[in-house]
Short mmCIF file of C-alpha atoms in Angstrom, two decimals:
data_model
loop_
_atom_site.label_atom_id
_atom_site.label_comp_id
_atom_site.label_asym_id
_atom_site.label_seq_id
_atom_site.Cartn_x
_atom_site.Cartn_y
_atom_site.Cartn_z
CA UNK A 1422 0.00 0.00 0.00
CA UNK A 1423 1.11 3.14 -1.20
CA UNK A 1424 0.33 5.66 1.46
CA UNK A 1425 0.84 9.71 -0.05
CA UNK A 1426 0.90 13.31 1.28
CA UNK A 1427 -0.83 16.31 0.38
CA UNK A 1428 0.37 19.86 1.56
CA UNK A 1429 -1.18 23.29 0.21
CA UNK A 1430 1.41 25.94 -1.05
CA UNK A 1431 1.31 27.55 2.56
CA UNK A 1432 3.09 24.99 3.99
CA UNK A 1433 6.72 25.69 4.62
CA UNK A 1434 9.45 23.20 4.29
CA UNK A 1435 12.86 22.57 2.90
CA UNK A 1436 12.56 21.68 -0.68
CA UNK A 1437 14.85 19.21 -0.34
CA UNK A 1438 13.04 17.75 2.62
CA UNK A 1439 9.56 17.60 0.48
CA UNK A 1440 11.34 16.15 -2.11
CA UNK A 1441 13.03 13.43 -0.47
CA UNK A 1442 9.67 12.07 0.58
CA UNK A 1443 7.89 12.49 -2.17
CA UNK A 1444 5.54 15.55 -0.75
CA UNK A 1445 2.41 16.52 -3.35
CA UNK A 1446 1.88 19.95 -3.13
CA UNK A 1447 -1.16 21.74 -3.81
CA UNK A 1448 -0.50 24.53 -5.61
CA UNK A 1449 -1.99 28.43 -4.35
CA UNK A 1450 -2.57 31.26 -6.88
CA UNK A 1451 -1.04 34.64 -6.29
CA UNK A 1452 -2.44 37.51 -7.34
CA UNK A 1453 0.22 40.70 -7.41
CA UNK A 1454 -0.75 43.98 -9.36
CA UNK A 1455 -3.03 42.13 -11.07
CA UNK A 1456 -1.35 39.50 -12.62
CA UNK A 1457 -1.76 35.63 -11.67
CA UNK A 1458 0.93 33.61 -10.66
CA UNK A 1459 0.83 29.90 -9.42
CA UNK A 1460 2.61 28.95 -6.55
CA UNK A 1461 3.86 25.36 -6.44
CA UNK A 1462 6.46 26.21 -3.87
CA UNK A 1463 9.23 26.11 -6.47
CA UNK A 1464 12.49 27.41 -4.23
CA UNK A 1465 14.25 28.76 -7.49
CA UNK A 1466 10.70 30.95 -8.28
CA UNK A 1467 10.28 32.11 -4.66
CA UNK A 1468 13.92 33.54 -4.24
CA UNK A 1469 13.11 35.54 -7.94
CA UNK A 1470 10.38 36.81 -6.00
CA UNK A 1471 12.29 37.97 -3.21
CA UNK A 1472 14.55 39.64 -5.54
CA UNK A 1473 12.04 41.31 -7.36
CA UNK A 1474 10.43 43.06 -4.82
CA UNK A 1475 7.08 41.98 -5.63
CA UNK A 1476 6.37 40.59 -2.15
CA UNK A 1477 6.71 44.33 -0.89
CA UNK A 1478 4.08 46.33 0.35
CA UNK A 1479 4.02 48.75 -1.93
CA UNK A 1480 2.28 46.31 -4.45
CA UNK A 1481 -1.07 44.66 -4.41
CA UNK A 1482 -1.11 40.75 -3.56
CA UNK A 1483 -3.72 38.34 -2.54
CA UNK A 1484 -3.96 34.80 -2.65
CA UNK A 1485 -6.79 32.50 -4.04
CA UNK A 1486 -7.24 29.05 -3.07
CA UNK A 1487 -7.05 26.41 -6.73
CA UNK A 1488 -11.02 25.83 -7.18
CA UNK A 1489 -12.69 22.80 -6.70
CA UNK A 1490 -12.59 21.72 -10.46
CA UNK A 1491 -8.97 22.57 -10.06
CA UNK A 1492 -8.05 20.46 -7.06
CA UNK A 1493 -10.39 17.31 -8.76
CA UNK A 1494 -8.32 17.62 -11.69
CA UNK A 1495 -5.24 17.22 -10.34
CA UNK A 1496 -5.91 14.70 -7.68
CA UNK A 1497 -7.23 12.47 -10.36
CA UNK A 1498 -4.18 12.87 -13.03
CA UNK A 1499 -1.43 12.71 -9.99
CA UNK A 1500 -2.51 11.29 -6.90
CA UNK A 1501 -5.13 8.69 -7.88
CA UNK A 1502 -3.03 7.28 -10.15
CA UNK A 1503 -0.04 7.02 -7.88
CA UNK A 1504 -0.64 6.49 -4.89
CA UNK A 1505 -3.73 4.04 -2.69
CA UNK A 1506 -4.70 6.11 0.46
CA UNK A 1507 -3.98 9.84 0.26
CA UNK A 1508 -3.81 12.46 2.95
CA UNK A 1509 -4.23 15.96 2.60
CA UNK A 1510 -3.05 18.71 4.74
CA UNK A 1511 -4.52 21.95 4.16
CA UNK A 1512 -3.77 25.63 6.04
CA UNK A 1513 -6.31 26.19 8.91
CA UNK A 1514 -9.59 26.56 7.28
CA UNK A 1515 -10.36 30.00 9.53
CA UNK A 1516 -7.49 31.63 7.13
CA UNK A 1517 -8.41 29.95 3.54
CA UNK A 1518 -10.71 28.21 1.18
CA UNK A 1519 -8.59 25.38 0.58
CA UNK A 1520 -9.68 22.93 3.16
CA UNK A 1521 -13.45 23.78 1.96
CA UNK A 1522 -12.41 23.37 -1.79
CA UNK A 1523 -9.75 20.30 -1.50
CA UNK A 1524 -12.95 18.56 0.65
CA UNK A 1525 -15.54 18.79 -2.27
CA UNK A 1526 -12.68 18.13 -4.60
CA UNK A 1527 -11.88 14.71 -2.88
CA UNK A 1528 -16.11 13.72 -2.37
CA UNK A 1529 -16.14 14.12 -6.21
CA UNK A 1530 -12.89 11.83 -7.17
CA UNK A 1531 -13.89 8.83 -4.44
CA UNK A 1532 -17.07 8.68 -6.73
CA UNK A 1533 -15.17 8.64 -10.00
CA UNK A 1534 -11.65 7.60 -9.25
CA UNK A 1535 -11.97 3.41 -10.43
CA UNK A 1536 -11.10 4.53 -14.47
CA UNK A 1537 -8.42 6.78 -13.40
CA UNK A 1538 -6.71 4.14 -11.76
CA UNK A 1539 -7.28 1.25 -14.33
CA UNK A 1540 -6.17 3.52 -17.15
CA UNK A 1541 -3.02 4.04 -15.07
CA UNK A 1542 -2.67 -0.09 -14.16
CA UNK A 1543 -3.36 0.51 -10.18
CA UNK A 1544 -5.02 -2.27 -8.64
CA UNK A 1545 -7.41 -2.13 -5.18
CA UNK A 1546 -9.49 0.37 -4.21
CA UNK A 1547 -8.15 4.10 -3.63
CA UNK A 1548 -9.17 6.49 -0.30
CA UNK A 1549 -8.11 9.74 0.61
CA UNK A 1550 -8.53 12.07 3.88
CA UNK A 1551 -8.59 15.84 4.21
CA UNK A 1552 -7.75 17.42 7.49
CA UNK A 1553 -8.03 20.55 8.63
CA UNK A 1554 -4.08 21.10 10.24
CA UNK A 1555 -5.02 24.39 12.32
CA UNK A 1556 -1.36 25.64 11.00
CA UNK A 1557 -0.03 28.10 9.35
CA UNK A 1558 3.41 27.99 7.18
CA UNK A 1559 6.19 26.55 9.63
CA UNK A 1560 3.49 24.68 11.81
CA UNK A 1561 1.84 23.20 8.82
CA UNK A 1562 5.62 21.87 8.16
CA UNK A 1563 6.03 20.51 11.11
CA UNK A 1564 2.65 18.49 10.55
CA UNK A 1565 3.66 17.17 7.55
CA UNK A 1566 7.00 15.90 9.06
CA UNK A 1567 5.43 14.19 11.69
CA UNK A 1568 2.89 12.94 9.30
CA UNK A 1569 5.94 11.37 6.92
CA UNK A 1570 7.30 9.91 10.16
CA UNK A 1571 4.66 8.16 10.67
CA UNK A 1572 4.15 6.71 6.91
CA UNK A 1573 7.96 5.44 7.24
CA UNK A 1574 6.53 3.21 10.43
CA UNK A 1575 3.89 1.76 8.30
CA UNK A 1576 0.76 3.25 10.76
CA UNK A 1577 -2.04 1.52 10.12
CA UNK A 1578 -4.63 4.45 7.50
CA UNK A 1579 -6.89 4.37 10.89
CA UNK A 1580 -4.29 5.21 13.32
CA UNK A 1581 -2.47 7.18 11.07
CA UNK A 1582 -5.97 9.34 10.62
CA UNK A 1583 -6.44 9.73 14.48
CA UNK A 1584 -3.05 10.34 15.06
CA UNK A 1585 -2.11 13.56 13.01
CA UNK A 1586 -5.97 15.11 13.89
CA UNK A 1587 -5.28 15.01 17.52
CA UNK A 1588 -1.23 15.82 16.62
CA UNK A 1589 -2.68 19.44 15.93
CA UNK A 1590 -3.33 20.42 19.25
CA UNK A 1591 0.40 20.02 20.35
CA UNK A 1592 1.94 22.29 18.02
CA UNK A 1593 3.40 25.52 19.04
CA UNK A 1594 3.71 28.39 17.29
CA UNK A 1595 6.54 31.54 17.07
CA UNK A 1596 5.41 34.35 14.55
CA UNK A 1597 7.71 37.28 14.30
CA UNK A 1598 6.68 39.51 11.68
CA UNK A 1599 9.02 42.17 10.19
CA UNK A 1600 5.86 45.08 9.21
CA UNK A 1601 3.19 45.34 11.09
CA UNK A 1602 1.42 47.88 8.86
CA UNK A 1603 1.76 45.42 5.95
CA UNK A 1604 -0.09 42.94 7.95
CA UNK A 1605 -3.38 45.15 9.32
CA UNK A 1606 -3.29 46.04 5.35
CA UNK A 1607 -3.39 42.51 3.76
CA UNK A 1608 -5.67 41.63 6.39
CA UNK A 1609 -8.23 44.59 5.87
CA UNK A 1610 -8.05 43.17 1.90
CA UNK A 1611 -9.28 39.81 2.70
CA UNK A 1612 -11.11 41.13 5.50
CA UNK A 1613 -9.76 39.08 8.30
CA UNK A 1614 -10.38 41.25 11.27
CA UNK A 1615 -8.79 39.39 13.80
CA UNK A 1616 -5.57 39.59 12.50
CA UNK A 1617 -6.11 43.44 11.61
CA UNK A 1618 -7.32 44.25 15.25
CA UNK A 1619 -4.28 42.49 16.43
CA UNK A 1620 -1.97 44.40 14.25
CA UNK A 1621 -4.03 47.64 15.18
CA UNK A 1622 -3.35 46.72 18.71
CA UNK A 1623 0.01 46.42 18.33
CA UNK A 1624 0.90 49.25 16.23
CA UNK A 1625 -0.23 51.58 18.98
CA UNK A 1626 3.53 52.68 19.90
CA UNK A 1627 5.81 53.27 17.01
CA UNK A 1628 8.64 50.49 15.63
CA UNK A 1629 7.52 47.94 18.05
CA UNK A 1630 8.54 43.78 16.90
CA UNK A 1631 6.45 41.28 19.11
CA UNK A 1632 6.60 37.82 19.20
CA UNK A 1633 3.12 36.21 18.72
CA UNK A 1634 2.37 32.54 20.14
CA UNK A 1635 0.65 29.86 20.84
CA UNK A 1636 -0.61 26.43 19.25
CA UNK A 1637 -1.72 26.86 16.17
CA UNK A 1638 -3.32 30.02 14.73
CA UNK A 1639 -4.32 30.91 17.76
CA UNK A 1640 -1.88 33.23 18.66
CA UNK A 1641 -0.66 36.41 21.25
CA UNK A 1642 1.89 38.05 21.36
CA UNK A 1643 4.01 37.24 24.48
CA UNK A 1644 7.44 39.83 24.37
CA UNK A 1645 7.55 43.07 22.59
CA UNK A 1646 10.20 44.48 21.39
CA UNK A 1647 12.31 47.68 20.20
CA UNK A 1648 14.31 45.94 17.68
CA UNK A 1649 13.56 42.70 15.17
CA UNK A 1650 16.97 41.28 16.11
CA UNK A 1651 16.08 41.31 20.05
CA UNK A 1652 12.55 39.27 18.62
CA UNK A 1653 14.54 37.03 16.92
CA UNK A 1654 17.32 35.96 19.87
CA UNK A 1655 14.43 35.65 22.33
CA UNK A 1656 12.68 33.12 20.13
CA UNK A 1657 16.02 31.26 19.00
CA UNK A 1658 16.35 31.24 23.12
CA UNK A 1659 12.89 29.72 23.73
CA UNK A 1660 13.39 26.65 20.55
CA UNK A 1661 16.74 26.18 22.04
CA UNK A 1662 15.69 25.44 25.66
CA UNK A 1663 12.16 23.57 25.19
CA UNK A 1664 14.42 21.30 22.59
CA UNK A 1665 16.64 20.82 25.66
CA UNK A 1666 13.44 20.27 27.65
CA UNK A 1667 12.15 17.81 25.15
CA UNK A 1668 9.62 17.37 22.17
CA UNK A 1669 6.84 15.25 21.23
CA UNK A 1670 8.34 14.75 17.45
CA UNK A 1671 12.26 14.93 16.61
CA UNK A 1672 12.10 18.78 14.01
CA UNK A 1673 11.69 22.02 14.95
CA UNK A 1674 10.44 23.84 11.36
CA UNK A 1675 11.71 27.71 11.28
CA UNK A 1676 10.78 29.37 7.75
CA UNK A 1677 11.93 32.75 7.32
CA UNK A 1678 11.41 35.87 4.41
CA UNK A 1679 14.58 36.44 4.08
CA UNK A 1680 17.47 35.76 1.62
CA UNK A 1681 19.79 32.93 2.68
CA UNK A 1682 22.50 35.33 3.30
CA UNK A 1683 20.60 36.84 6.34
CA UNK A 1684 18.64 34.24 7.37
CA UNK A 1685 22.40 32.47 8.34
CA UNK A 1686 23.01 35.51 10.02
CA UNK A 1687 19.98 35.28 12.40
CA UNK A 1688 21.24 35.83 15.78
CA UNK A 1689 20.78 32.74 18.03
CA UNK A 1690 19.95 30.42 15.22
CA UNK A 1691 23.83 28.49 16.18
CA UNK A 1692 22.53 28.07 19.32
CA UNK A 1693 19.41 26.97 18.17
CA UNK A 1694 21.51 24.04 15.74
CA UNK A 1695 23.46 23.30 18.74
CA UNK A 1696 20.71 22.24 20.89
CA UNK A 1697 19.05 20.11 17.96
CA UNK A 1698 21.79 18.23 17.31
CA UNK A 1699 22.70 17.15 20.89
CA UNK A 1700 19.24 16.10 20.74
CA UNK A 1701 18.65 14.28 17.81
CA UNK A 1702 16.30 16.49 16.24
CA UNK A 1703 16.14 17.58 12.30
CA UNK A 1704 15.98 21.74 11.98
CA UNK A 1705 13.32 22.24 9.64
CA UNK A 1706 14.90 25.49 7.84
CA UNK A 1707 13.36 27.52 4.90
CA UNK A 1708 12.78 30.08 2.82
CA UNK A 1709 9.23 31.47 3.62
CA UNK A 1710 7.01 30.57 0.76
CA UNK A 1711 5.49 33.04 -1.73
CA UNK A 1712 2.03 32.27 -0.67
CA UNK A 1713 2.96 32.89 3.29
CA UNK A 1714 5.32 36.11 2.52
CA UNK A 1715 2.08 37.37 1.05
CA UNK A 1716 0.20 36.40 3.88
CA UNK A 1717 1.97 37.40 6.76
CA UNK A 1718 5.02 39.83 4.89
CA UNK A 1719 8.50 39.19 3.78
CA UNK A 1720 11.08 39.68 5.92
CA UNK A 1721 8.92 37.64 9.02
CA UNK A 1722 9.91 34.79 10.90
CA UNK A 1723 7.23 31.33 11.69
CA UNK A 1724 8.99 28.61 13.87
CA UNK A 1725 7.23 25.72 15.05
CA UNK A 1726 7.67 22.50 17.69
CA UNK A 1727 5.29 19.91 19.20
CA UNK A 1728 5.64 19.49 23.18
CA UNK A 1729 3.94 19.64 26.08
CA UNK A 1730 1.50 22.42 27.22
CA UNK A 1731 3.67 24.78 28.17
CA UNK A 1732 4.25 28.76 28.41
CA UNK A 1733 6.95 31.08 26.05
CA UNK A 1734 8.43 32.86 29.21
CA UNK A 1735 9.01 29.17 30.92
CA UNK A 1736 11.62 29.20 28.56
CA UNK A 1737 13.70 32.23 28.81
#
């Protein structure tokens, strides 16, 4: 049995990572200045992006989740015929269409997958599972890692299921992001008010960086700070001493919007490496995707672990 994952373009992982394992990735349409781009998390696209400037506030981006039709399509030509159970990992439905869309898209191929599959010389029956993952960009990465971890121990499709839906709840979430002002404005566009009222909040006293967490989405921000660098240590600080105090999976996925060059400079990220790999556990690092620079603006920072209910000042 040929068990498959399915991540949307707002997941964040190392390409190489997704690659290795064979990661389907459902593609996002971006929107800038009016023109329509498709974002199948493509690292040699994304860093054009970031060198074009396009991701900056000063133009007009949105994303669109693929439509149903879309989604159908392309789980019948590339997923039906490859693989026998399929799971699909979506962005947390209270931020995007996709988990809506990629559920009607699946309901219509389990009732017209069997000549897809003969056509392609599959044998057996095919099934296929959407979940809602709660994340957003770094915690939907660490998700699908712990999902592939469990595929390479040959979970049972039941236990598998149960297991990554109640995996949700444990993941924590670090959001630093670079412009608050960009943020209230893409929100107000899509009208997501939470996420505008929080910015709003925030942007009361002048060049302020927090640091924004919890599990999942369902974030607030913990520290603020004067300076984006001071953000960044305090988080590298907090990953580095909950790794020391343990995880519930072996990664710890950081996705940044920055070029290579200064996302190696991050201060505290050594420290960071240094307590994974005294621990056994796989740092998750990439470049922010187009699709969640858009979202949440470039130059941010998302990291994610799974442990056990726990505060961020515990670990300072």
């Amino acid at each position: 049995m040929r068990v498959g994952l399915i991540v949307d373009s707002a997941c964040d992982l190392p390409y190489d990572f997704a690659r290795k394992h064979d990661l389907f990735v459902l593609p996002v349409t971006a929107i800038i200045d009016g023109q329509t781009y498709t974002d199948k998390h493509d690292p040699v696209r994304t860093q054009e992006f970031y060198l074009s400037g396009l991701l900056d506030k000063a133009h007009e981006a949105e994303t669109r989740a693929f439509t149903v039709e879309q989604i159908h399509d392309l789980l019948m030509e590339q997923v039906v015929t490859e693989f026998d159970v399929a799971i699909c990992e979506t962005v947390t439905k209270n931020r995007s269409q996709i988990f809506q869309n990629a559920t009607e898209a699946m309901n219509s191929v389990m009732a017209h997958y069997e000549g897809a599959r003969k056509a392609a010389g599959r044998d057996g029956k095919f099934s296929m599972r959407v979940i809602d993952s709660k994340q957003i960009f770094a915690g939907q990465g660490l998700l699908a890692a712990h999902t592939l971890r469990l595929i390479g121990q040959n979970v049972s499709k039941n236990a598998l299921r149960q297991e990554v839906e109640s995996f949700t709840d444990k993941i924590y979430t670090c959001v630093i992001p670079r412009d608050l002002h960009y943020i209230r404005e893409r929100a107000r566009r899509r009208g997501d008010k939470n996420v505008s009222a929080l910015a709003a909040f925030l942007g009361k006293a002048l060049n302020i960086t927090p640091v924004i967490f919890g599990r999942g989405v369902e974030g607030k921000p913990v520290v603020k700070t004067r300076h984006f660098d001071m953000a960044v240590e305090k988080v590298m600080n907090y990953a580095a001493a909950r790794v020391d105090a343990g995880l519930l999976t072996p990664y710890v996925s950081l996705s940044c919007g920055l070029s290579w060059t200064d996302i190696e400079d991050l201060p505290g990220l050594n420290r960071l490496r240094d307590a994974c790999e005294r621990h056994g556990v796989e740092l998750l690092l990439s470049q922010m995707g187009i699709t969640s620079a858009i979202y949440v603006g470039p130059g941010s920072i998302c990291l994610a672990l799974a442990a056990e209910p726990h505060a961020f000042n515990d670990f300072q």
